Amino acid sequence: MAATLYVIPGSHPSMAVRLMLEHKGIEYRRVDLMPVISRAALKALRFPGVTVPALKLDGRRVQPSLQIARELDRLHPEPPLFPGDPERRTAVEEAERWEDEPLQEMTRRILWNAIKRDRSAIGSYAEGARLGIPIGLAVKTAAPIIAAEVRLNHATDEAVRSDLAALPGALDRIDDWIAEGVLGGESPTAADFQIAASARLLMTLDDLRAAVAERPAGDFAARVAPDFPGRVAPVFPAPWLEPLREAAATAG
Ligand SMILES: N[C@@H](CCC(=O)N[C@@H](CS)C(=O)NCC(=O)O)C(=O)O
């Protein structure tokens, strides 16, 4: 099976698919793309969409990550990414869909807003990536890319403040799924990889690490997605983080 995976460094669904490929033991070539520029590159490569992860598998082009998981299971069934039991599969698919919409999107908005506040952090996400230019140069020329990502992802201050207020509820939901056995089972599912990648990316922000790490969701993310490069120093105004502190105080 000839597989090429196109990713953006720091992209959580890209990390989820990397973990799926590794879990299945499928060898692949990884191509790192610069954010924003990735869109033109994927068009030139004749992918139907403009987002990563984008997988070329035996000449076929597969996107988005939900579709990639299903295609991987079809072509390489063992170990499966979805449970065989229909009821369990429905629960895993519900968790996967929830990640794809609110969690994946809020994580992306939070990250780009944080990087806008500390542009020097962007290089840390490119650790181990081959972008075709030196990382130092990529960082120096990143300002227009960061501005474009903030705009494309609607990562406004208002949206991110409300994402941070919603985060304790999102983490409660992950903890509940872990307690119910929907997530964190013996054989990781597509939902495990997707949700762990999102939670693990949130843990690269100094402002959020403790709020995630101190919960079952944090242990789960660190176990399923152990290596996620990147770090942003504290950047958010204290009042924005108050809901996370309140949630930790209530739990503790
Ligand atoms: N939900 C889709 C979309 C993925 C998505 O939006 N990926 C982002 C990176 S995390 C992207 O490619 N953005 C384009 C850009 O940054 O220019 C999936 O899981 O495949």
CSV table of C-alpha atoms and ligand atoms in Angstrom, one decimal:
chain,number,residue,atom,x,y,z
A,1,MET,CA,0.0,0.0,0.0
A,2,ALA,CA,1.6,3.3,-1.1
A,3,ALA,CA,0.5,6.1,1.4
A,4,THR,CA,1.4,9.7,1.5
A,5,LEU,CA,0.0,11.9,4.3
A,6,TYR,CA,-0.1,15.7,3.8
A,7,VAL,CA,-0.2,17.5,7.2
A,8,ILE,CA,0.4,20.9,8.8
A,9,PRO,CA,2.7,20.9,11.8
A,10,GLY,CA,0.5,21.3,14.9
A,11,SER,CA,-2.7,20.1,13.2
A,12,HIS,CA,-4.6,17.9,15.6
A,13,PRO,CA,-6.6,15.9,13.0
A,14,SER,CA,-3.3,15.4,11.1
A,15,MET,CA,-1.9,14.0,14.3
A,16,ALA,CA,-5.0,11.8,14.8
A,17,VAL,CA,-4.5,10.2,11.3
A,18,ARG,CA,-0.8,9.8,11.9
A,19,LEU,CA,-1.6,7.8,15.0
A,20,MET,CA,-4.2,5.7,13.1
A,21,LEU,CA,-1.7,4.8,10.4
A,22,GLU,CA,0.9,3.9,13.0
A,23,HIS,CA,-1.7,1.9,15.0
A,24,LYS,CA,-2.5,-0.1,11.9
A,25,GLY,CA,1.2,-0.5,11.0
A,26,ILE,CA,0.7,1.2,7.6
A,27,GLU,CA,4.0,2.7,6.4
A,28,TYR,CA,3.6,6.2,4.9
A,29,ARG,CA,5.5,9.2,3.7
A,30,ARG,CA,4.6,12.4,5.6
A,31,VAL,CA,4.7,15.7,3.7
A,32,ASP,CA,4.6,18.8,5.9
A,33,LEU,CA,2.9,21.9,4.5
A,34,MET,CA,2.8,25.5,5.7
A,35,PRO,CA,-0.6,26.7,6.9
A,36,VAL,CA,-2.6,28.6,4.3
A,37,ILE,CA,-0.1,27.8,1.6
A,38,SER,CA,-1.3,24.2,2.2
A,39,ARG,CA,-4.6,25.1,0.5
A,40,ALA,CA,-3.0,25.9,-2.9
A,41,ALA,CA,-0.7,22.9,-2.5
A,42,LEU,CA,-3.7,20.6,-2.0
A,43,LYS,CA,-5.5,22.1,-5.0
A,44,ALA,CA,-2.4,21.6,-7.1
A,45,LEU,CA,-2.2,18.0,-5.9
A,46,ARG,CA,-5.8,17.6,-7.1
A,47,PHE,CA,-7.4,16.9,-3.7
A,48,PRO,CA,-11.1,17.6,-3.6
A,49,GLY,CA,-10.8,19.8,-0.4
A,50,VAL,CA,-8.3,22.3,0.9
A,51,THR,CA,-7.8,20.9,4.4
A,52,VAL,CA,-5.3,18.6,6.1
A,53,PRO,CA,-5.0,15.7,6.8
A,54,ALA,CA,-5.1,14.7,3.2
A,55,LEU,CA,-4.1,11.1,2.3
A,56,LYS,CA,-3.0,9.7,-1.0
A,57,LEU,CA,-3.6,6.0,-0.8
A,58,ASP,CA,-2.6,3.8,-3.8
A,59,GLY,CA,-3.2,6.9,-6.1
A,60,ARG,CA,-6.6,7.8,-4.5
A,61,ARG,CA,-7.1,11.1,-2.7
A,62,VAL,CA,-8.9,10.9,0.7
A,63,GLN,CA,-10.2,13.7,2.9
A,64,PRO,CA,-11.4,14.7,5.5
A,65,SER,CA,-10.1,12.7,8.5
A,66,LEU,CA,-13.5,11.0,9.2
A,67,GLN,CA,-13.4,9.6,5.7
A,68,ILE,CA,-9.8,8.6,6.0
A,69,ALA,CA,-10.6,6.5,9.1
A,70,ARG,CA,-13.3,4.6,7.2
A,71,GLU,CA,-11.1,4.1,4.2
A,72,LEU,CA,-8.2,2.8,6.4
A,73,ASP,CA,-10.6,0.3,8.0
A,74,ARG,CA,-11.9,-0.8,4.6
A,75,LEU,CA,-8.5,-1.4,3.1
A,76,HIS,CA,-6.7,-2.5,6.2
A,77,PRO,CA,-9.3,-3.9,8.6
A,78,GLU,CA,-7.0,-5.0,11.4
A,79,PRO,CA,-6.8,-3.6,14.0
A,80,PRO,CA,-10.2,-1.9,13.5
A,81,LEU,CA,-10.8,1.8,14.2
A,82,PHE,CA,-14.5,1.2,15.0
A,83,PRO,CA,-16.0,-1.5,17.3
A,84,GLY,CA,-17.8,-4.4,15.6
A,85,ASP,CA,-20.8,-4.2,18.0
A,86,PRO,CA,-23.4,-1.8,16.5
A,87,GLU,CA,-24.3,-0.1,19.7
A,88,ARG,CA,-20.7,0.6,20.6
A,89,ARG,CA,-20.0,1.7,17.1
A,90,THR,CA,-22.8,4.3,17.3
A,91,ALA,CA,-21.4,5.7,20.5
A,92,VAL,CA,-17.9,5.9,19.1
A,93,GLU,CA,-19.2,7.6,15.9
A,94,GLU,CA,-21.1,10.1,18.0
A,95,ALA,CA,-17.9,11.0,20.0
A,96,GLU,CA,-16.0,11.2,16.7
A,97,ARG,CA,-18.5,13.6,15.2
A,98,TRP,CA,-18.6,15.7,18.3
A,99,GLU,CA,-14.8,16.0,18.1
A,100,ASP,CA,-15.0,17.0,14.4
A,101,GLU,CA,-17.2,19.9,15.0
A,102,PRO,CA,-17.2,21.7,18.4
A,103,LEU,CA,-14.0,20.3,19.9
A,104,GLN,CA,-11.7,20.4,16.8
A,105,GLU,CA,-12.9,23.9,15.9
A,106,MET,CA,-12.7,25.4,19.4
A,107,THR,CA,-9.2,23.9,19.7
A,108,ARG,CA,-8.1,25.5,16.4
A,109,ARG,CA,-9.5,28.9,17.4
A,110,ILE,CA,-7.9,28.8,20.8
A,111,LEU,CA,-4.5,27.8,19.3
A,112,TRP,CA,-4.5,30.5,16.6
A,113,ASN,CA,-5.6,33.2,19.0
A,114,ALA,CA,-2.8,32.2,21.4
A,115,ILE,CA,-0.2,32.2,18.6
A,116,LYS,CA,-1.4,35.6,17.5
A,117,ARG,CA,-0.5,36.8,21.0
A,118,ASP,CA,2.9,35.1,21.0
A,119,ARG,CA,4.1,34.7,17.4
A,120,SER,CA,7.4,33.2,18.5
A,121,ALA,CA,5.5,30.1,19.6
A,122,ILE,CA,4.7,29.0,16.1
A,123,GLY,CA,8.2,27.5,15.5
A,124,SER,CA,7.8,25.1,18.4
A,125,TYR,CA,5.0,23.3,16.5
A,126,ALA,CA,7.3,22.7,13.5
A,127,GLU,CA,9.8,20.7,15.6
A,128,GLY,CA,10.7,17.6,13.5
A,129,ALA,CA,8.8,18.9,10.4
A,130,ARG,CA,10.4,19.5,7.0
A,131,LEU,CA,8.9,22.6,5.5
A,132,GLY,CA,11.3,23.1,2.7
A,133,ILE,CA,12.7,26.3,4.4
A,134,PRO,CA,14.6,26.7,7.7
A,135,ILE,CA,12.2,26.9,10.6
A,136,GLY,CA,13.7,30.2,11.7
A,137,LEU,CA,12.9,31.7,8.4
A,138,ALA,CA,9.4,30.3,8.5
A,139,VAL,CA,8.8,31.9,11.9
A,140,LYS,CA,10.2,35.3,10.7
A,141,THR,CA,7.8,35.3,7.8
A,142,ALA,CA,4.8,33.9,9.6
A,143,ALA,CA,2.9,37.1,10.5
A,144,PRO,CA,0.6,37.1,7.4
A,145,ILE,CA,0.0,33.4,7.8
A,146,ILE,CA,-1.1,33.9,11.4
A,147,ALA,CA,-3.3,36.8,10.5
A,148,ALA,CA,-4.9,34.7,7.7
A,149,GLU,CA,-5.5,31.7,10.0
A,150,VAL,CA,-7.1,33.9,12.7
A,151,ARG,CA,-9.4,35.3,10.0
A,152,LEU,CA,-10.2,31.9,8.3
A,153,ASN,CA,-10.9,30.2,11.7
A,154,HIS,CA,-12.9,33.2,13.1
A,155,ALA,CA,-10.5,33.1,16.1
A,156,THR,CA,-11.7,36.4,17.4
A,157,ASP,CA,-11.1,37.4,21.0
A,158,GLU,CA,-14.9,37.2,21.6
A,159,ALA,CA,-15.1,33.7,20.2
A,160,VAL,CA,-12.1,32.4,22.1
A,161,ARG,CA,-13.2,33.9,25.4
A,162,SER,CA,-16.4,32.0,25.0
A,163,ASP,CA,-14.5,28.8,23.9
A,164,LEU,CA,-12.5,29.0,27.1
A,165,ALA,CA,-15.7,29.3,29.1
A,166,ALA,CA,-17.1,26.2,27.3
A,167,LEU,CA,-13.9,24.2,27.8
A,168,PRO,CA,-14.7,22.8,31.3
A,169,GLY,CA,-18.0,21.4,29.9
A,170,ALA,CA,-16.2,19.9,26.9
A,171,LEU,CA,-13.6,18.2,29.2
A,172,ASP,CA,-16.5,16.9,31.4
A,173,ARG,CA,-17.9,15.3,28.3
A,174,ILE,CA,-14.6,13.5,27.6
A,175,ASP,CA,-14.3,12.4,31.2
A,176,ASP,CA,-17.8,11.0,31.1
A,177,TRP,CA,-17.1,9.1,27.9
A,178,ILE,CA,-13.9,7.6,29.5
A,179,ALA,CA,-16.0,6.6,32.6
A,180,GLU,CA,-18.6,5.0,30.3
A,181,GLY,CA,-15.9,3.1,28.3
A,182,VAL,CA,-16.8,4.9,25.0
A,183,LEU,CA,-13.2,6.3,25.1
A,184,GLY,CA,-10.0,4.9,26.4
A,185,GLY,CA,-10.7,1.2,25.8
A,186,GLU,CA,-8.0,-1.5,25.2
A,187,SER,CA,-8.0,-1.1,21.4
A,188,PRO,CA,-8.0,2.6,20.4
A,189,THR,CA,-10.8,3.8,18.1
A,190,ALA,CA,-11.0,6.6,15.6
A,191,ALA,CA,-12.7,8.7,18.3
A,192,ASP,CA,-9.9,8.0,20.8
A,193,PHE,CA,-7.3,9.2,18.3
A,194,GLN,CA,-9.3,12.4,17.3
A,195,ILE,CA,-10.3,13.4,20.8
A,196,ALA,CA,-6.9,12.6,22.3
A,197,ALA,CA,-5.1,14.7,19.6
A,198,SER,CA,-7.4,17.7,20.4
A,199,ALA,CA,-6.9,17.4,24.1
A,200,ARG,CA,-3.2,16.9,23.7
A,201,LEU,CA,-2.9,20.0,21.5
A,202,LEU,CA,-4.7,22.0,24.2
A,203,MET,CA,-2.1,20.8,26.7
A,204,THR,CA,0.6,22.5,24.7
A,205,LEU,CA,-0.7,25.8,25.9
A,206,ASP,CA,0.8,26.7,29.3
A,207,ASP,CA,-2.5,28.5,30.2
A,208,LEU,CA,-4.5,25.3,29.8
A,209,ARG,CA,-2.2,22.4,30.5
A,210,ALA,CA,-3.1,21.9,34.2
A,211,ALA,CA,-6.8,22.2,33.6
A,212,VAL,CA,-6.6,19.3,31.1
A,213,ALA,CA,-3.8,17.3,32.7
A,214,GLU,CA,-5.5,17.0,36.1
A,215,ARG,CA,-8.5,15.2,34.7
A,216,PRO,CA,-9.0,11.7,33.2
A,217,ALA,CA,-9.1,13.4,29.8
A,218,GLY,CA,-5.5,14.6,30.4
A,219,ASP,CA,-4.2,11.1,31.3
A,220,PHE,CA,-6.0,9.7,28.3
A,221,ALA,CA,-4.6,12.3,25.9
A,222,ALA,CA,-1.1,11.8,27.1
A,223,ARG,CA,-1.4,8.0,26.7
A,224,VAL,CA,-3.0,8.0,23.3
A,225,ALA,CA,-1.1,11.0,21.8
A,226,PRO,CA,2.1,11.1,23.8
A,227,ASP,CA,4.3,13.2,21.4
A,228,PHE,CA,2.8,16.5,20.3
A,229,PRO,CA,5.4,19.1,19.7
A,230,GLY,CA,4.6,22.8,20.5
A,231,ARG,CA,4.3,25.1,23.4
A,232,VAL,CA,2.7,28.5,24.0
A,233,ALA,CA,3.7,30.5,27.1
A,234,PRO,CA,0.9,32.1,29.1
A,235,VAL,CA,-0.9,34.6,26.9
A,236,PHE,CA,-4.6,34.8,27.8
A,237,PRO,CA,-5.9,37.5,30.1
A,238,ALA,CA,-6.6,36.1,33.6
A,239,PRO,CA,-10.4,36.8,33.5
A,240,TRP,CA,-10.7,34.6,30.4
A,241,LEU,CA,-9.2,31.7,32.4
A,242,GLU,CA,-11.5,32.2,35.4
A,243,PRO,CA,-14.1,29.5,34.2
A,244,LEU,CA,-11.3,26.9,34.1
A,245,ARG,CA,-10.1,27.9,37.6
A,246,GLU,CA,-13.6,27.8,38.9
A,247,ALA,CA,-14.2,24.3,37.4
A,248,ALA,CA,-10.9,23.0,39.0
A,249,ALA,CA,-11.9,24.5,42.4
A,250,THR,CA,-15.3,22.8,42.3
A,251,ALA,CA,-13.8,19.5,41.3
A,252,GLY,CA,-11.0,19.7,43.9
B,1,LIG,N1,-12.6,18.4,10.1
B,1,LIG,C1,-11.7,18.2,9.0
B,1,LIG,C2,-11.0,19.5,8.7
B,1,LIG,C3,-9.6,19.6,9.0
B,1,LIG,C4,-9.1,21.1,9.0
B,1,LIG,O1,-9.8,22.1,9.0
B,1,LIG,N2,-7.7,21.1,9.0
B,1,LIG,C5,-7.0,22.4,9.2
B,1,LIG,C6,-5.8,22.2,10.0
B,1,LIG,S1,-6.1,21.6,11.6
B,1,LIG,C7,-6.7,22.9,7.8
B,1,LIG,O2,-6.3,22.2,6.9
B,1,LIG,N3,-6.7,24.3,7.7
B,1,LIG,C8,-6.3,24.9,6.5
B,1,LIG,C9,-5.3,26.0,6.8
B,1,LIG,O3,-4.8,26.0,7.9
B,1,LIG,O4,-5.0,26.8,5.9
B,1,LIG,C10,-10.8,17.0,9.2
B,1,LIG,O5,-10.8,16.5,10.3
B,1,LIG,O6,-10.2,16.5,8.3
